[in-house]
mmCIF file with all atom_site columns, C-alpha atoms in Angstrom:
data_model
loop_
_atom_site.group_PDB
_atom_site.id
_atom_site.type_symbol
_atom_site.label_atom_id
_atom_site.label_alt_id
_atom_site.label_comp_id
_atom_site.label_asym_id
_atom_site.label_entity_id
_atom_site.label_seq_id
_atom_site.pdbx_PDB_ins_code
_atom_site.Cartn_x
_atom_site.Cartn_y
_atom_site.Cartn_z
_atom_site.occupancy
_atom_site.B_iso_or_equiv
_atom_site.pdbx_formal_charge
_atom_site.auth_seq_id
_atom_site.auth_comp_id
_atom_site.auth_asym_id
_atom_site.auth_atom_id
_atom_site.pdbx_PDB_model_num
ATOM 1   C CA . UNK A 1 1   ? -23.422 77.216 -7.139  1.00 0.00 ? 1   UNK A CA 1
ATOM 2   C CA . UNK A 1 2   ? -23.363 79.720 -9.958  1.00 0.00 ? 2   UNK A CA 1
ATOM 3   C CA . UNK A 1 3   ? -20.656 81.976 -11.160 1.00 0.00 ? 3   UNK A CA 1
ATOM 4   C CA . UNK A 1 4   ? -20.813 84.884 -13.275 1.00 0.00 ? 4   UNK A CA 1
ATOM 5   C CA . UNK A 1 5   ? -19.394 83.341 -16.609 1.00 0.00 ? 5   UNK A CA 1
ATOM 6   C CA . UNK A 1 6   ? -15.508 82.048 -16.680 1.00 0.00 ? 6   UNK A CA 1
ATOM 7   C CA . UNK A 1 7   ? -14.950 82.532 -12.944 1.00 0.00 ? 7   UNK A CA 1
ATOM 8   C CA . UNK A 1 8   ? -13.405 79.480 -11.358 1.00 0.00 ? 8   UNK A CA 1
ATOM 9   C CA . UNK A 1 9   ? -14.997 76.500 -9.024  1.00 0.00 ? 9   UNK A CA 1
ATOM 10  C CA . UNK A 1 10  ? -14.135 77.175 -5.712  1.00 0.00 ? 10  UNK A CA 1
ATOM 11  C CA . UNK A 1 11  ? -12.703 74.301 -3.722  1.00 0.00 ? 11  UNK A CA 1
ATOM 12  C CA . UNK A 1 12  ? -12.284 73.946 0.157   1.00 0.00 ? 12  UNK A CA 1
ATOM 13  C CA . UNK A 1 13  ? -9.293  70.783 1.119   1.00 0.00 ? 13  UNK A CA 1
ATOM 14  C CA . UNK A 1 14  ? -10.011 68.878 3.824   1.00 0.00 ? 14  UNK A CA 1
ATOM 15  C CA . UNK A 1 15  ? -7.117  66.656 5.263   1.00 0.00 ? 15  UNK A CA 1
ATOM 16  C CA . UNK A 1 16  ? -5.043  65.961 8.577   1.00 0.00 ? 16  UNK A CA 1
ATOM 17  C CA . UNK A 1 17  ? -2.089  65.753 6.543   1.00 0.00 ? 17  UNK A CA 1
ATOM 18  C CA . UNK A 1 18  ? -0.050  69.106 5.897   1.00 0.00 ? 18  UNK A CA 1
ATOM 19  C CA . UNK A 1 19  ? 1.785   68.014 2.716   1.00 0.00 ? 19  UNK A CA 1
ATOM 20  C CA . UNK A 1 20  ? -1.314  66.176 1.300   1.00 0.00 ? 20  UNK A CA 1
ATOM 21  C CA . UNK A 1 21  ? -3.396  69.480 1.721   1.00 0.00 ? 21  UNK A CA 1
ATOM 22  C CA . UNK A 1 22  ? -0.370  71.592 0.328   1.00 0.00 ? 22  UNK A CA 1
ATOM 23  C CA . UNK A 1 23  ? 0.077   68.794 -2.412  1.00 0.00 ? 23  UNK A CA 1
ATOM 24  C CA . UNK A 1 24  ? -3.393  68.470 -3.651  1.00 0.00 ? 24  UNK A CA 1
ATOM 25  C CA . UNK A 1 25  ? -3.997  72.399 -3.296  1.00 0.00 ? 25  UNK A CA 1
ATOM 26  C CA . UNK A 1 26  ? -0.887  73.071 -5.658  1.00 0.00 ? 26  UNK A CA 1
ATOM 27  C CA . UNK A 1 27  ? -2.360  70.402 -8.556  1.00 0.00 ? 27  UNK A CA 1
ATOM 28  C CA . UNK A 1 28  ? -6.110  71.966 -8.378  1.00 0.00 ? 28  UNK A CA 1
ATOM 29  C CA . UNK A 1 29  ? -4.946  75.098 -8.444  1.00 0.00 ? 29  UNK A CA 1
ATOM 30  C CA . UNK A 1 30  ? -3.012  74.569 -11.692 1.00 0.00 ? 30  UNK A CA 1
ATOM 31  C CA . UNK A 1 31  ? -6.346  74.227 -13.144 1.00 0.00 ? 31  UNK A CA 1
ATOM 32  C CA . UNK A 1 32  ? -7.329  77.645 -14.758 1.00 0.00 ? 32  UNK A CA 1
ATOM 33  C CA . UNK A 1 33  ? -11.246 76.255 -14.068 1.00 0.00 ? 33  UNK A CA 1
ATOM 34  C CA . UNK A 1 34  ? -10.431 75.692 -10.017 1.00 0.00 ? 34  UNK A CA 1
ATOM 35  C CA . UNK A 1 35  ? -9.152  77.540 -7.539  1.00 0.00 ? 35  UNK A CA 1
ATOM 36  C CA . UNK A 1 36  ? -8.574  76.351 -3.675  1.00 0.00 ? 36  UNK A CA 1
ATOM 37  C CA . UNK A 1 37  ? -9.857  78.801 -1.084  1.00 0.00 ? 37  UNK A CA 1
ATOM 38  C CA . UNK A 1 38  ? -8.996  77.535 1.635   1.00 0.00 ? 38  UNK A CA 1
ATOM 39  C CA . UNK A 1 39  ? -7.999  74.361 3.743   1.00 0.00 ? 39  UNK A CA 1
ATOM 40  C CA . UNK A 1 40  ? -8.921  73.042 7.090   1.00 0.00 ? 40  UNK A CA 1
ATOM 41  C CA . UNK A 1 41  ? -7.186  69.926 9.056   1.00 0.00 ? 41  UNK A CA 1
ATOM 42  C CA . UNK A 1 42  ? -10.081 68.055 10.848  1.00 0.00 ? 42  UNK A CA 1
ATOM 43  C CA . UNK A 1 43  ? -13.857 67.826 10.733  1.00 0.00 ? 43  UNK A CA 1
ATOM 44  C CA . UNK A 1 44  ? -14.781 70.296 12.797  1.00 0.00 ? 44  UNK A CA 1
ATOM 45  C CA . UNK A 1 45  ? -12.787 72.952 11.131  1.00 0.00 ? 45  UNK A CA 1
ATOM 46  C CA . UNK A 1 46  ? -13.708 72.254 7.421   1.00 0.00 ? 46  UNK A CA 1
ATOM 47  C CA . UNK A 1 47  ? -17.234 72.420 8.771   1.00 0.00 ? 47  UNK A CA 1
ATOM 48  C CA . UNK A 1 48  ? -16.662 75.792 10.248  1.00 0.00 ? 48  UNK A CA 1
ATOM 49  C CA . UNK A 1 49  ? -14.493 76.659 7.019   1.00 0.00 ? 49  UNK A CA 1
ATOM 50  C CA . UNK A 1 50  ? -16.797 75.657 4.804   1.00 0.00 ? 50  UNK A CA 1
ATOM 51  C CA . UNK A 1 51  ? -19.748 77.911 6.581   1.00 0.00 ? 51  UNK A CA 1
ATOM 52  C CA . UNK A 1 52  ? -17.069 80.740 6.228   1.00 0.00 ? 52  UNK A CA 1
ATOM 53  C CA . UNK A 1 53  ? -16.567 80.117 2.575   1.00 0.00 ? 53  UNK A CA 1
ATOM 54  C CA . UNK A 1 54  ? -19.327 78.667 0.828   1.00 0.00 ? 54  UNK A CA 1
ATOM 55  C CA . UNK A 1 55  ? -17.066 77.284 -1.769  1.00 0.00 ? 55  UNK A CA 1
ATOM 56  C CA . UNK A 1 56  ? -18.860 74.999 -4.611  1.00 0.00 ? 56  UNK A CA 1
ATOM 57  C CA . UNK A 1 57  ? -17.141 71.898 -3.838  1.00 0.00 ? 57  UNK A CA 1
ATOM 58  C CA . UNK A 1 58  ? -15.130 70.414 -0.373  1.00 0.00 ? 58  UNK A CA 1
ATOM 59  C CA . UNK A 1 59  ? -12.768 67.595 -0.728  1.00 0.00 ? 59  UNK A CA 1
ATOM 60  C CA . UNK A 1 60  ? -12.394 65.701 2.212   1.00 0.00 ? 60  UNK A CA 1
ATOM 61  C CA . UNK A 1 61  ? -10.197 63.268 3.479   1.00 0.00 ? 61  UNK A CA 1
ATOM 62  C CA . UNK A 1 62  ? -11.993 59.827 5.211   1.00 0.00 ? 62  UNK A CA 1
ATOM 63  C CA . UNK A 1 63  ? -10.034 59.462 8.607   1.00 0.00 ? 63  UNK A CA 1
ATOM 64  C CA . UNK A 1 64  ? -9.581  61.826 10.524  1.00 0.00 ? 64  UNK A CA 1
ATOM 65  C CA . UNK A 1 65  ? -8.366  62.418 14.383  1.00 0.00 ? 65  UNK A CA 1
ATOM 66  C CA . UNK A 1 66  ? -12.135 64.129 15.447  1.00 0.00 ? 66  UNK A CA 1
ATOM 67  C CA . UNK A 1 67  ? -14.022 61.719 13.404  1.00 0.00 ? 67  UNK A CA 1
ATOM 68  C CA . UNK A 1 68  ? -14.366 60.941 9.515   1.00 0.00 ? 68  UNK A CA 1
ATOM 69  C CA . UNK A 1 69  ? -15.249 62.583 6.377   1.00 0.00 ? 69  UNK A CA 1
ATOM 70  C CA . UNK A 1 70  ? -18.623 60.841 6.335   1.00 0.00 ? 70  UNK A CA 1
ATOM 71  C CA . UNK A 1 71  ? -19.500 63.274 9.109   1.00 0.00 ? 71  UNK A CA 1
ATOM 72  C CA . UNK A 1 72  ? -18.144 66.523 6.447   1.00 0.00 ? 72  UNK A CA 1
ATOM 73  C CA . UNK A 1 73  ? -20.986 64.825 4.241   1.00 0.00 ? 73  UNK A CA 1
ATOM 74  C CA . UNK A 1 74  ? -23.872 64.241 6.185   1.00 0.00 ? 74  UNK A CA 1
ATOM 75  C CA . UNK A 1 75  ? -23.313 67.570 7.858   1.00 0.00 ? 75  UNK A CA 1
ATOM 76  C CA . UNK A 1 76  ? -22.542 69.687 4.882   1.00 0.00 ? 76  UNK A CA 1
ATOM 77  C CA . UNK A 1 77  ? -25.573 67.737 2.787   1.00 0.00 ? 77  UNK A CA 1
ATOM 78  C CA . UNK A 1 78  ? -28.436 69.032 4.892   1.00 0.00 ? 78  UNK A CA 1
ATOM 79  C CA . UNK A 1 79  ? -27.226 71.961 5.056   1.00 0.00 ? 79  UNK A CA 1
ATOM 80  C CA . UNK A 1 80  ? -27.402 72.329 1.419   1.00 0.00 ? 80  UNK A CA 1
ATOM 81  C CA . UNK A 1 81  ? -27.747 70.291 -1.848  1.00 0.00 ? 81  UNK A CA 1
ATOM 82  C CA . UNK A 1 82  ? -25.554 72.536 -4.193  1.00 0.00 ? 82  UNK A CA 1
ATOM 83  C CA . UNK A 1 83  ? -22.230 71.691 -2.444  1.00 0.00 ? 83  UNK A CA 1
ATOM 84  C CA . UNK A 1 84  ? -20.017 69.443 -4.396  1.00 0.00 ? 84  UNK A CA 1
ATOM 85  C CA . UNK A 1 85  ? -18.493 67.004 -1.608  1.00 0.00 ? 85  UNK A CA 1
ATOM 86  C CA . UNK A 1 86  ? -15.309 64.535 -2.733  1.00 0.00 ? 86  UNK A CA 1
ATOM 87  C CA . UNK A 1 87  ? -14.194 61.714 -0.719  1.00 0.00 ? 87  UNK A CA 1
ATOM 88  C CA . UNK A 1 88  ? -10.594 60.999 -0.555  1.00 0.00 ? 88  UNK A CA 1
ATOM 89  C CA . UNK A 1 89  ? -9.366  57.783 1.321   1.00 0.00 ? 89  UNK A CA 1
ATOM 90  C CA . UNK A 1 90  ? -6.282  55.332 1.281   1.00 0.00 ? 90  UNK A CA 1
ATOM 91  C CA . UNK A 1 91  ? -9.027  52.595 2.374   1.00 0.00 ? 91  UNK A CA 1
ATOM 92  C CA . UNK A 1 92  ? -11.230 52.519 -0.613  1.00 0.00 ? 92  UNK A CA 1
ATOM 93  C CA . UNK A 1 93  ? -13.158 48.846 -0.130  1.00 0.00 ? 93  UNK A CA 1
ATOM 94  C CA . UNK A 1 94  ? -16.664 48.806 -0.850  1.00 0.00 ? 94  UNK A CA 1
ATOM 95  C CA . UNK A 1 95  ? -18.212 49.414 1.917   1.00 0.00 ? 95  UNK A CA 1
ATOM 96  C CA . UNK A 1 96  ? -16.605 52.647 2.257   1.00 0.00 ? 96  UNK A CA 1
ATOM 97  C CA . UNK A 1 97  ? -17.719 52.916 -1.320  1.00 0.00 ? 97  UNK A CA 1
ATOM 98  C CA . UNK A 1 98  ? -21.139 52.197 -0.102  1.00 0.00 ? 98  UNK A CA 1
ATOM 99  C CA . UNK A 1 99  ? -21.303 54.314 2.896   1.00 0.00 ? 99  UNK A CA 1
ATOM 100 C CA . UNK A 1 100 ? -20.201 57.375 0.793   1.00 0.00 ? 100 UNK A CA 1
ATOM 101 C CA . UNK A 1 101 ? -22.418 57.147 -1.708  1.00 0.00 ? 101 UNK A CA 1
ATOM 102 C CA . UNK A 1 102 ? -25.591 57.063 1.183   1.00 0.00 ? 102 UNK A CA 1
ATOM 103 C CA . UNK A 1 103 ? -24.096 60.190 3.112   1.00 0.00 ? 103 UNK A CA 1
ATOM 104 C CA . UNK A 1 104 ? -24.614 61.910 0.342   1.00 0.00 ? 104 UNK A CA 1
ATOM 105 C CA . UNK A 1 105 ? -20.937 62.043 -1.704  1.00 0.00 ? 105 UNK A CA 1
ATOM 106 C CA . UNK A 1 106 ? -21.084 63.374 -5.162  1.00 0.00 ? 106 UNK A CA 1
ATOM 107 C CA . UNK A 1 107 ? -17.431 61.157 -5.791  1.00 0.00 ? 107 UNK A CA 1
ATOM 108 C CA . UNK A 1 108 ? -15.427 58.825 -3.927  1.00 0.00 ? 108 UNK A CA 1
ATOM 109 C CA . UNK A 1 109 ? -11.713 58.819 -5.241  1.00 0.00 ? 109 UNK A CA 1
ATOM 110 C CA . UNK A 1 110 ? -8.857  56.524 -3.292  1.00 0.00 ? 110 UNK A CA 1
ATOM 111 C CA . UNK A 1 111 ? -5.571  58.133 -2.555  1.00 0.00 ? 111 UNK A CA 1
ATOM 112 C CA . UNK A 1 112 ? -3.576  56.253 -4.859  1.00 0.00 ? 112 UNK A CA 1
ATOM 113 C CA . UNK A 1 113 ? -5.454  57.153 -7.958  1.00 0.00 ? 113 UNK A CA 1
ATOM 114 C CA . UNK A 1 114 ? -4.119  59.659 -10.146 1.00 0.00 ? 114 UNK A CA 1
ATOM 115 C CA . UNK A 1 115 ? -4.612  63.345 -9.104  1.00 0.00 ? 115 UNK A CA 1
ATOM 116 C CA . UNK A 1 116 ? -6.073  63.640 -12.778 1.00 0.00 ? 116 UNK A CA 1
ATOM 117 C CA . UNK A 1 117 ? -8.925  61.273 -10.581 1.00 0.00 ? 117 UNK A CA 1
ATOM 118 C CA . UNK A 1 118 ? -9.751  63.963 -7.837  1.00 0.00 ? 118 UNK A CA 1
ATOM 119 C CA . UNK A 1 119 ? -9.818  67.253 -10.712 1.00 0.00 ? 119 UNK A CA 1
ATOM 120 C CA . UNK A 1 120 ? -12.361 65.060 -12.666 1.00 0.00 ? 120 UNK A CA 1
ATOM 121 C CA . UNK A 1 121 ? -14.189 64.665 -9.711  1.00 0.00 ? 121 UNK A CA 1
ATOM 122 C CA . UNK A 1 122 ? -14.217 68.191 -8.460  1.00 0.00 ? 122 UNK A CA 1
ATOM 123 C CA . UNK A 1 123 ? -15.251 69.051 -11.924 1.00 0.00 ? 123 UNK A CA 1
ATOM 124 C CA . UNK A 1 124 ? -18.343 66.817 -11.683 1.00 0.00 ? 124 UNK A CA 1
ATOM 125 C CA . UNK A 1 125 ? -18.832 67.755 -7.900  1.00 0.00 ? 125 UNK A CA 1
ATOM 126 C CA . UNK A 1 126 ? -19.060 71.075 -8.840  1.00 0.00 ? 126 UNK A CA 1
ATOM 127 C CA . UNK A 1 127 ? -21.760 70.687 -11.752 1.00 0.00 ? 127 UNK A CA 1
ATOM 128 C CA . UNK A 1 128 ? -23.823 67.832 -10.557 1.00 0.00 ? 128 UNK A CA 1
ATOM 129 C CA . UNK A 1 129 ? -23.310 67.385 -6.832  1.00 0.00 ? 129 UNK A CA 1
ATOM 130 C CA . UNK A 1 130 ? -26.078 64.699 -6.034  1.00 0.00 ? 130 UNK A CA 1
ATOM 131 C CA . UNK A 1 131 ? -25.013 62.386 -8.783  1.00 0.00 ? 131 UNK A CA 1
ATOM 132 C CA . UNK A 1 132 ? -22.391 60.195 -7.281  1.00 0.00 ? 132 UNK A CA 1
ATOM 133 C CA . UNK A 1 133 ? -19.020 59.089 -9.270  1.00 0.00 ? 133 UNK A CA 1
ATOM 134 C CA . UNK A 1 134 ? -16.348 56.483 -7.816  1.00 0.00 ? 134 UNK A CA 1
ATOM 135 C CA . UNK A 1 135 ? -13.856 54.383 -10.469 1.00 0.00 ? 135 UNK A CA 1
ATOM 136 C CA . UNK A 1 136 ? -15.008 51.708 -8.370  1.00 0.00 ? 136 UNK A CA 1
ATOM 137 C CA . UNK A 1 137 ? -18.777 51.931 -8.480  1.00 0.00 ? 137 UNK A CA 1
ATOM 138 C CA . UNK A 1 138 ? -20.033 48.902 -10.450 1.00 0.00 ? 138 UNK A CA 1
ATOM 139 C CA . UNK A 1 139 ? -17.262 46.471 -9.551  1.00 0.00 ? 139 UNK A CA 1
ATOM 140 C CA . UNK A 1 140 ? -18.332 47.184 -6.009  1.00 0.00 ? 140 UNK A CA 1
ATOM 141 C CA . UNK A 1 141 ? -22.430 46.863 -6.858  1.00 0.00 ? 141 UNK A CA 1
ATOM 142 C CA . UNK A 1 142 ? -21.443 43.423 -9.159  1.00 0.00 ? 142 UNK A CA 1
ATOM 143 C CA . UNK A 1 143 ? -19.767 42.107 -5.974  1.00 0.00 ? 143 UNK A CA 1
ATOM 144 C CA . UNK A 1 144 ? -22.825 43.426 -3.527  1.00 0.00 ? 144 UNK A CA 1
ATOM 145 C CA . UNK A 1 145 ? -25.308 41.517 -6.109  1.00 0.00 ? 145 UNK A CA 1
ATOM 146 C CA . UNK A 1 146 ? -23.276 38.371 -5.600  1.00 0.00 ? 146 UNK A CA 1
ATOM 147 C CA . UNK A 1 147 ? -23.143 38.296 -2.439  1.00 0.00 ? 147 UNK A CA 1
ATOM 148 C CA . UNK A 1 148 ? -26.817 38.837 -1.585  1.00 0.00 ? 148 UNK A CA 1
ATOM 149 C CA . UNK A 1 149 ? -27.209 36.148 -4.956  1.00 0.00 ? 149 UNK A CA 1
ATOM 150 C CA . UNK A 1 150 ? -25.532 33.419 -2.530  1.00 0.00 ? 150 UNK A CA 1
ATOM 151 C CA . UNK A 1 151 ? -27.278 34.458 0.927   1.00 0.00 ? 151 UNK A CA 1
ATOM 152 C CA . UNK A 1 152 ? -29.248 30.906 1.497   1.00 0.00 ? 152 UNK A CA 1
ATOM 153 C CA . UNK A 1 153 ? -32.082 30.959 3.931   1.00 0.00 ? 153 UNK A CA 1
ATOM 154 C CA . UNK A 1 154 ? -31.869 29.378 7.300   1.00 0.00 ? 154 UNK A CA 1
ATOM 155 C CA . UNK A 1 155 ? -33.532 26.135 6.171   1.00 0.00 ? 155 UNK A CA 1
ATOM 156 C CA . UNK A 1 156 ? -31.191 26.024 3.607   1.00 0.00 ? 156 UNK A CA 1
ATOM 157 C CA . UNK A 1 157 ? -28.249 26.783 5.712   1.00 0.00 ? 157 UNK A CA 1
ATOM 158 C CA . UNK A 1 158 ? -29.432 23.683 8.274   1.00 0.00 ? 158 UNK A CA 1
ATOM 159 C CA . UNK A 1 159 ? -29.838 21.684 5.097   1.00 0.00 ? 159 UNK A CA 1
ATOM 160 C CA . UNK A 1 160 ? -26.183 23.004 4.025   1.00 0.00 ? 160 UNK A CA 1
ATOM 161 C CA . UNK A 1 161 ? -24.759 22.021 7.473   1.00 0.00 ? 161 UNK A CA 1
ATOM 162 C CA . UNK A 1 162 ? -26.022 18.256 7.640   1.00 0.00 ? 162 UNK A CA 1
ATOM 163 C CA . UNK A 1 163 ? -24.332 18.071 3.759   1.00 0.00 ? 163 UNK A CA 1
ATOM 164 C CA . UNK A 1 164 ? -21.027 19.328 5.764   1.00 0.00 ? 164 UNK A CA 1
ATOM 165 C CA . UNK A 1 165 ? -21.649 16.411 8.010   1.00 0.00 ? 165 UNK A CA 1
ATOM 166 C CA . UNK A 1 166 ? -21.886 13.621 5.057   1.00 0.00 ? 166 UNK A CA 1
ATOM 167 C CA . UNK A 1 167 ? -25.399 12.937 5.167   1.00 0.00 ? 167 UNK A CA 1
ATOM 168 C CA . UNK A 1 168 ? -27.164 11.891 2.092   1.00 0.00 ? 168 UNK A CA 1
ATOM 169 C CA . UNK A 1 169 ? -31.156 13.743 1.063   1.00 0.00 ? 169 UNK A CA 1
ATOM 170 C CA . UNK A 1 170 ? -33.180 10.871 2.927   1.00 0.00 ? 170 UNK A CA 1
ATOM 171 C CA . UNK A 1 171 ? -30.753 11.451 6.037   1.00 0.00 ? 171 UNK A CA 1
ATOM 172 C CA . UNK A 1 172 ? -31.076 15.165 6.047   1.00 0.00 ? 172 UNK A CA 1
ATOM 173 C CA . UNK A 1 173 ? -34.774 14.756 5.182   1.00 0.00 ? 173 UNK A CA 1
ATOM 174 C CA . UNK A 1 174 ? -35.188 12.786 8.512   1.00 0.00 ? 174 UNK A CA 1
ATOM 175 C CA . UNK A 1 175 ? -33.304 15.042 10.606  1.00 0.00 ? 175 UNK A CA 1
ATOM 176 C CA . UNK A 1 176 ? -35.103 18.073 9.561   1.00 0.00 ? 176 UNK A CA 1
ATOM 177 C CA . UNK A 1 177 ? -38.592 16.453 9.361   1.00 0.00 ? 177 UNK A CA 1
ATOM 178 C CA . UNK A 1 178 ? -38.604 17.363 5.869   1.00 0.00 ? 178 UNK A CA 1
ATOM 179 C CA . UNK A 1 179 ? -39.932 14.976 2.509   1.00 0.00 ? 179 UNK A CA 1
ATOM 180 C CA . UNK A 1 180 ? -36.714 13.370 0.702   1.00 0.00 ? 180 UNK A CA 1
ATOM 181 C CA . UNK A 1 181 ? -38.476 15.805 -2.430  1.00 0.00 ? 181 UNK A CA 1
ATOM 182 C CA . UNK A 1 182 ? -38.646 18.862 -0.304  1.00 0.00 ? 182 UNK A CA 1
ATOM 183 C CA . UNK A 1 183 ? -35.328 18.223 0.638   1.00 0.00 ? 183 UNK A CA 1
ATOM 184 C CA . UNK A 1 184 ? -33.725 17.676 -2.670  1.00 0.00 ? 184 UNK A CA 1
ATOM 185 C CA . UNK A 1 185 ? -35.544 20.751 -3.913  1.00 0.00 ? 185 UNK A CA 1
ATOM 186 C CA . UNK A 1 186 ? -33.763 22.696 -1.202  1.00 0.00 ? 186 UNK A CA 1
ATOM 187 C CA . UNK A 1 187 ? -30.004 20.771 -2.233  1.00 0.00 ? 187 UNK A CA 1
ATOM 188 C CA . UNK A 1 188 ? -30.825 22.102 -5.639  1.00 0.00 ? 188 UNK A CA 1
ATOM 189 C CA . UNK A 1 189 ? -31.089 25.641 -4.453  1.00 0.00 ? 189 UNK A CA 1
ATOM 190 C CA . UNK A 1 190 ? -27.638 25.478 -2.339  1.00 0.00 ? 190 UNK A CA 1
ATOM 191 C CA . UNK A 1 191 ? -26.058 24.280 -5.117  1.00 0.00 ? 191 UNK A CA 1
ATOM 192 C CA . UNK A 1 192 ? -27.463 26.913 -7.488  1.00 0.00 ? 192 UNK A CA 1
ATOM 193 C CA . UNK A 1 193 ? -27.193 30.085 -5.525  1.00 0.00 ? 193 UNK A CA 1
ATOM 194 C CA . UNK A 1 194 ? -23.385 28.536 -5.101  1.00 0.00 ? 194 UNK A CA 1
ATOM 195 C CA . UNK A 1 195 ? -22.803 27.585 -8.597  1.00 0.00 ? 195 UNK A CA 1
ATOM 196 C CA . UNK A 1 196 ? -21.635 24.366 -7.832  1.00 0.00 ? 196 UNK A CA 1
ATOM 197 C CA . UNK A 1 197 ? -22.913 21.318 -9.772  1.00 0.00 ? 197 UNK A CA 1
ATOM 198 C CA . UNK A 1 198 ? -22.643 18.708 -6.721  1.00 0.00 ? 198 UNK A CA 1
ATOM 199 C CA . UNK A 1 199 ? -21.778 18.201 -3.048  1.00 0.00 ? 199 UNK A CA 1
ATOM 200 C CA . UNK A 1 200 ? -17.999 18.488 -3.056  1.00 0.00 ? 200 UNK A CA 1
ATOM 201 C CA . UNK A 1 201 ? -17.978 22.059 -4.770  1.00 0.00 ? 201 UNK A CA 1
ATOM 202 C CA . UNK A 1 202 ? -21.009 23.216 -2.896  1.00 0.00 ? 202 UNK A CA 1
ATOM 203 C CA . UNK A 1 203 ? -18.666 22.593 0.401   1.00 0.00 ? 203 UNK A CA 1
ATOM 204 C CA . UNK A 1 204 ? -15.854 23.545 -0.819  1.00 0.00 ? 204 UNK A CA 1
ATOM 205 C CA . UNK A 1 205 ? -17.301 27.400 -2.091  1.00 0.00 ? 205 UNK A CA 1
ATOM 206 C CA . UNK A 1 206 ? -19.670 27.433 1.039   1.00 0.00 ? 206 UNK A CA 1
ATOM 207 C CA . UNK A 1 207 ? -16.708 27.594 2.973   1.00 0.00 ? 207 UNK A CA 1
ATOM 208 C CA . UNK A 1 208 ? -14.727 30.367 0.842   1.00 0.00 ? 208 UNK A CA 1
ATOM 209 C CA . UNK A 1 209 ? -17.774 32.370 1.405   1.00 0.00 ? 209 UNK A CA 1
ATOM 210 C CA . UNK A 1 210 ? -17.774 31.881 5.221   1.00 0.00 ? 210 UNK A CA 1
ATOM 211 C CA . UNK A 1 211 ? -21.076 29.839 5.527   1.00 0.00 ? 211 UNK A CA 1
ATOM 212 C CA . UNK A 1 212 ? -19.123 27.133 6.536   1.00 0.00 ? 212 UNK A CA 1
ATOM 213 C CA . UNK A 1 213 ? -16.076 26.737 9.200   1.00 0.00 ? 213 UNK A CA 1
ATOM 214 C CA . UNK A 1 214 ? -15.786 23.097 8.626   1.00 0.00 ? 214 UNK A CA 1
ATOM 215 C CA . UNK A 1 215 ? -16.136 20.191 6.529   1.00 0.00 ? 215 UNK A CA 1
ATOM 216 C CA . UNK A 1 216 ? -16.546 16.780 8.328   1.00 0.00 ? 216 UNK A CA 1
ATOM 217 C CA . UNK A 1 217 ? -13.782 14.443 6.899   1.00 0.00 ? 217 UNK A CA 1
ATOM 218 C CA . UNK A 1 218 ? -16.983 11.621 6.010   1.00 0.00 ? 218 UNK A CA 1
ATOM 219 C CA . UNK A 1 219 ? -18.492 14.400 3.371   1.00 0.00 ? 219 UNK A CA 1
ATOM 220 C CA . UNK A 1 220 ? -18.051 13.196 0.336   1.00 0.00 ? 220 UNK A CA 1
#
């Protein structure tokens, strides 16, 4: 939103919690380039406050008692695409990293981070709203890609299972009505897509990633 020159960002604080509301409001508004206009303590009321306002940027808290700041985002997004929208949370895995970033956040900033963390991304908020920032970003994607990286397909997982169970290529091949080669080309591809180099470390990182619960004591 545009300001005639050297007026401040306005900022709207959404958060359940008095002192983090007072708290946060004192630090932005020690900031000669923000200023907080107001502050509302669940969903519904930083929607309404924010329609009362129009400030350039709302930070929001992510749980709340009437629902979660995902619902500030969505709702405040369509309505338009100049708000800045911050998302403040004590639970900052990546999913809620993820889920953020799709409701149409322009940061994502966990509670224990430095306030310095939530002025910077006001600040960028406030000049590019639809570009999203989070500390955590690319640790979070890097994690995402490995994950999908070691998703096996369903043959492979039946293939992976019957390796669980101690049986050798020809044995598996049998079972699954598969050619010894066929089958061997699919063992390859476990053991790639779980960087393991043979059977034993193929089991034992197939079940740190949860594809397996057990290992049948006869695996070798």
């Amino acid at each position: 939103m545009n300001h005639p020159a050297g007026d401040p960002t306005t900022v709207l604080l959404i958060d359940d919690h008095e002192l983090i509301r007072d708290g946060l409001g004192a630090v932005i508004d020690l900031e000669p380039d923000l200023s907080v206009v107001g502050t509302a303590g669940s969903v519904q009321e930083g929607i309404q406050r924010y329609r009362e306002l129009r400030p350039d940027v709302v930070v929001t808290d992510l749980q709340m008692q009437d629902g979660t700041g995902l619902d500030v985002v969505r709702t405040l997004r369509k309505e338009s695409d100049q708000v800045g929208l911050v998302v403040l949370t004590m639970h900052s895995g990546d999913e809620q990293i993820f889920a953020a970033m799709q409701a149409g956040a322009s940061g994502f900033v966990g509670k224990d981070a430095p306030s310095t963390e939530v002025i910077k991304a006001a600040r960028h908020a406030a000049v590019s709203p639809k570009a999203f920032v989070c500390a955590g970003l690319v640790g979070a994607m890097m994690r995402r890609q490995s994950a999908e990286s070691t998703a096996l397909t369903e043959r492979e997982h039946d293939v992976l299972l019957l390796l669980a169970e101690g049986l050798n290529a020809a044995a598996i091949g049998q079972k699954l009505y598969l050619s010894e080669s066929t089958t061997k080309s699919h063992i390859a591809r476990i053991y790639q897509k779980l960087g393991a180099v043979n059977r034993a470390q193929a089991l034992v990182t197939a079940m740190r990633v949860g594809l397996l619960s057990t290992v049948q004591p006869s695996a070798r």
